[in-house]
C-alpha positions as a Markdown table, in Angstrom:
| # | Residue | x | y | z |
|---|---|---|---|---|
| 1 | Met | -11.7 | -17.6 | 7.4 |
| 2 | Glu | -12.7 | -14.0 | 7.3 |
| 3 | Val | -11.7 | -12.4 | 4.0 |
| 4 | Lys | -10.2 | -8.9 | 4.2 |
| 5 | Ser | -8.1 | -8.9 | 1.1 |
| 6 | Ile | -8.2 | -10.1 | -2.5 |
| 7 | Ile | -5.6 | -10.0 | -5.3 |
| 8 | Phe | -6.6 | -10.8 | -8.9 |
| 9 | Val | -3.9 | -12.2 | -11.1 |
| 10 | Cys | -3.6 | -12.6 | -14.9 |
| 11 | Leu | -0.5 | -12.7 | -17.2 |
| 12 | Gly | 0.6 | -9.1 | -17.7 |
| 13 | Asn | -1.7 | -7.1 | -15.4 |
| 14 | Ile | -2.8 | -4.8 | -18.2 |
| 15 | Cys | -6.2 | -6.3 | -19.4 |
| 16 | Arg | -8.2 | -8.7 | -17.2 |
| 17 | Ser | -6.9 | -8.3 | -13.7 |
| 18 | Pro | -7.1 | -4.5 | -13.7 |
| 19 | Leu | -10.7 | -4.9 | -14.8 |
| 20 | Ala | -11.3 | -7.3 | -11.9 |
| 21 | Glu | -9.6 | -4.9 | -9.5 |
| 22 | Gly | -11.7 | -2.0 | -10.7 |
| 23 | Ile | -15.0 | -3.9 | -10.7 |
| 24 | Ala | -14.2 | -5.3 | -7.2 |
| 25 | Lys | -13.3 | -1.8 | -5.8 |
| 26 | Gln | -16.5 | -0.3 | -7.1 |
| 27 | Tyr | -18.6 | -3.3 | -5.9 |
| 28 | Ile | -17.2 | -3.1 | -2.3 |
| 29 | Ile | -18.2 | 0.6 | -2.2 |
| 30 | Glu | -21.7 | -0.3 | -3.3 |
| 31 | Lys | -21.9 | -3.1 | -0.7 |
| 32 | Asn | -20.1 | -0.9 | 2.0 |
| 33 | Leu | -17.4 | -3.6 | 2.6 |
| 34 | Asp | -14.0 | -3.0 | 4.0 |
| 35 | Leu | -11.6 | -5.0 | 1.7 |
| 36 | Ile | -8.2 | -4.5 | 0.3 |
| 37 | Ile | -8.3 | -5.2 | -3.5 |
| 38 | Gln | -5.3 | -5.3 | -5.8 |
| 39 | Ser | -4.2 | -6.9 | -9.0 |
| 40 | Ala | -1.0 | -8.3 | -10.5 |
| 41 | Gly | 0.5 | -10.3 | -13.3 |
| 42 | Thr | 2.6 | -13.4 | -13.3 |
| 43 | Gly | 4.9 | -11.9 | -15.9 |
| 44 | Asn | 7.1 | -8.8 | -15.7 |
| 45 | Trp | 6.7 | -7.3 | -19.1 |
| 46 | His | 4.4 | -4.4 | -18.2 |
| 47 | Ile | 5.5 | -3.4 | -14.7 |
| 48 | Asp | 4.4 | 0.3 | -14.0 |
| 49 | Glu | 2.4 | 0.5 | -17.3 |
| 50 | Pro | -1.3 | 1.5 | -17.2 |
| 51 | Pro | -3.9 | -0.9 | -18.3 |
| 52 | Cys | -4.3 | -1.4 | -22.0 |
| 53 | Glu | -6.4 | 1.2 | -23.9 |
| 54 | Asn | -9.3 | -1.1 | -24.6 |
| 55 | Ser | -9.6 | -2.3 | -20.9 |
| 56 | Ile | -9.6 | 1.4 | -19.8 |
| 57 | Lys | -12.3 | 2.1 | -22.5 |
| 58 | Val | -14.6 | -0.9 | -21.7 |
| 59 | Ala | -14.3 | -0.1 | -18.0 |
| 60 | Lys | -15.2 | 3.5 | -18.5 |
| 61 | Leu | -18.2 | 2.6 | -20.7 |
| 62 | Asn | -19.4 | 0.6 | -17.7 |
| 63 | Gly | -18.8 | 3.3 | -15.1 |
| 64 | Val | -15.5 | 1.9 | -13.8 |
| 65 | Asp | -12.3 | 4.0 | -13.8 |
| 66 | Ile | -9.1 | 1.9 | -14.0 |
| 67 | Ser | -6.9 | 4.5 | -15.8 |
| 68 | Lys | -4.7 | 5.2 | -12.8 |
| 69 | Gln | -3.7 | 1.6 | -12.1 |
| 70 | Lys | -0.2 | 0.5 | -12.7 |
| 71 | Ala | 0.9 | -3.0 | -13.6 |
| 72 | Gln | 2.8 | -5.0 | -11.0 |
| 73 | Gln | 4.2 | -8.5 | -10.8 |
| 74 | Val | 2.8 | -10.9 | -8.2 |
| 75 | Lys | 5.2 | -11.6 | -5.4 |
| 76 | Lys | 5.5 | -14.7 | -3.1 |
| 77 | Ser | 4.7 | -12.4 | -0.2 |
| 78 | Asp | 1.3 | -11.7 | -1.8 |
| 79 | Phe | 0.3 | -15.3 | -1.0 |
| 80 | Lys | 0.6 | -14.5 | 2.7 |
| 81 | Asn | -0.6 | -10.9 | 2.5 |
| 82 | Phe | -3.9 | -11.6 | 0.7 |
| 83 | Asp | -6.6 | -13.9 | 2.0 |
| 84 | Leu | -7.7 | -14.8 | -1.6 |
| 85 | Val | -5.5 | -15.1 | -4.6 |
| 86 | Val | -7.6 | -15.3 | -7.7 |
| 87 | Gly | -6.3 | -16.3 | -11.2 |
| 88 | Leu | -8.2 | -15.5 | -14.4 |
| 89 | Asp | -7.4 | -18.7 | -16.3 |
| 90 | Asp | -5.9 | -22.1 | -15.9 |
| 91 | Ser | -2.5 | -20.9 | -17.1 |
| 92 | Asn | -2.5 | -18.2 | -14.3 |
| 93 | Ile | -3.6 | -20.9 | -11.8 |
| 94 | Ser | -0.7 | -23.1 | -12.9 |
| 95 | Asn | 1.8 | -20.3 | -12.7 |
| 96 | Leu | 0.5 | -19.3 | -9.2 |
| 97 | Lys | 1.0 | -22.8 | -8.0 |
| 98 | Asn | 4.5 | -23.0 | -9.5 |
| 99 | Leu | 5.3 | -19.8 | -7.6 |
| 100 | Gly | 4.2 | -21.4 | -4.3 |
| 101 | Cys | 0.6 | -20.4 | -4.0 |
| 102 | Asp | -1.2 | -23.3 | -2.3 |
| 103 | Asn | -4.8 | -22.4 | -2.9 |
| 104 | Pro | -5.5 | -20.0 | -5.8 |
| 105 | Leu | -9.1 | -19.7 | -6.8 |
| 106 | Lys | -10.2 | -19.5 | -10.4 |
| 107 | Leu | -12.4 | -16.5 | -11.2 |
| 108 | Gly | -14.5 | -18.5 | -13.7 |
| 109 | Asp | -15.6 | -20.8 | -10.9 |
| 110 | Phe | -17.8 | -18.0 | -9.7 |
| 111 | Gly | -20.4 | -17.8 | -12.5 |
| 112 | Phe | -19.1 | -19.5 | -15.6 |
| 113 | Asp | -18.6 | -23.2 | -14.6 |
| 114 | Gly | -14.9 | -22.9 | -14.3 |
| 115 | Ala | -14.4 | -21.3 | -17.8 |
| 116 | Asp | -11.2 | -19.3 | -18.4 |
| 117 | Val | -11.6 | -15.6 | -18.7 |
| 118 | Pro | -10.1 | -15.2 | -22.2 |
| 119 | Asp | -7.2 | -12.7 | -22.6 |
| 120 | Pro | -8.6 | -9.9 | -24.8 |
| 121 | Tyr | -5.1 | -8.6 | -25.4 |
| 122 | Phe | -4.8 | -11.1 | -28.3 |
| 123 | Phe | -8.1 | -10.0 | -29.9 |
| 124 | Asp | -8.1 | -7.7 | -32.9 |
| 125 | Gly | -9.2 | -4.3 | -31.8 |
| 126 | Phe | -12.0 | -3.9 | -29.3 |
| 127 | Glu | -13.7 | -7.3 | -30.1 |
| 128 | Gly | -14.3 | -9.4 | -27.1 |
| 129 | Phe | -13.6 | -6.7 | -24.4 |
| 130 | Asp | -17.3 | -6.3 | -23.7 |
| 131 | Lys | -17.7 | -10.1 | -23.2 |
| 132 | Val | -14.6 | -10.2 | -21.0 |
| 133 | Phe | -15.9 | -7.3 | -18.9 |
| 134 | Glu | -19.3 | -8.9 | -18.5 |
| 135 | Met | -17.7 | -12.2 | -17.5 |
| 136 | Ile | -15.4 | -10.6 | -15.0 |
| 137 | Asp | -18.2 | -8.4 | -13.6 |
| 138 | Val | -20.5 | -11.4 | -12.9 |
| 139 | Cys | -17.7 | -13.5 | -11.4 |
| 140 | Val | -16.2 | -10.8 | -9.2 |
| 141 | Arg | -19.6 | -10.0 | -7.7 |
| 142 | Asn | -20.4 | -13.6 | -7.2 |
| 143 | Leu | -17.0 | -14.2 | -5.6 |
| 144 | Ile | -17.4 | -11.3 | -3.2 |
| 145 | Asp | -21.0 | -12.3 | -2.4 |
| 146 | Glu | -19.9 | -15.9 | -1.7 |
| 147 | Lys | -16.6 | -15.3 | 0.1 |
| 148 | Val | -17.0 | -12.1 | 2.0 |
| 149 | Lys | -19.4 | -11.6 | 4.9 |
| 150 | Ser | -21.4 | -8.3 | 4.8 |
| 151 | Ala | -20.9 | -6.0 | 7.8 |
């Protein structure tokens, strides 16, 4: 299957999946790839909100701008509209399957032996956002390298 689109999914779409979207968008520019990249959350608590302050900050510190993103909730139509649906942890994968996604991928399978990308929203302050950014960065690049053919 030729991959032309990827959606990254976490719980609220304000921490991890916006980072994955931003990293992926920057990486596909570097690799000169033509891909549609989005992110969403399984929950509806943060619809239309920007990413959390610490995600914006850690992204900016690493040369990625996610400040203009707005949270959205994943829809069943996304499972048909995106070639790859990628969850950030086991809970997201379970939620995606419960919503009818047959074959979600887990981001941690692409560099961290299937580990969950931890939700930094529940950390105190900025602690852990660097680690989460690094983990997402490695996995997103590996995922794209493995699943997307270069032009």
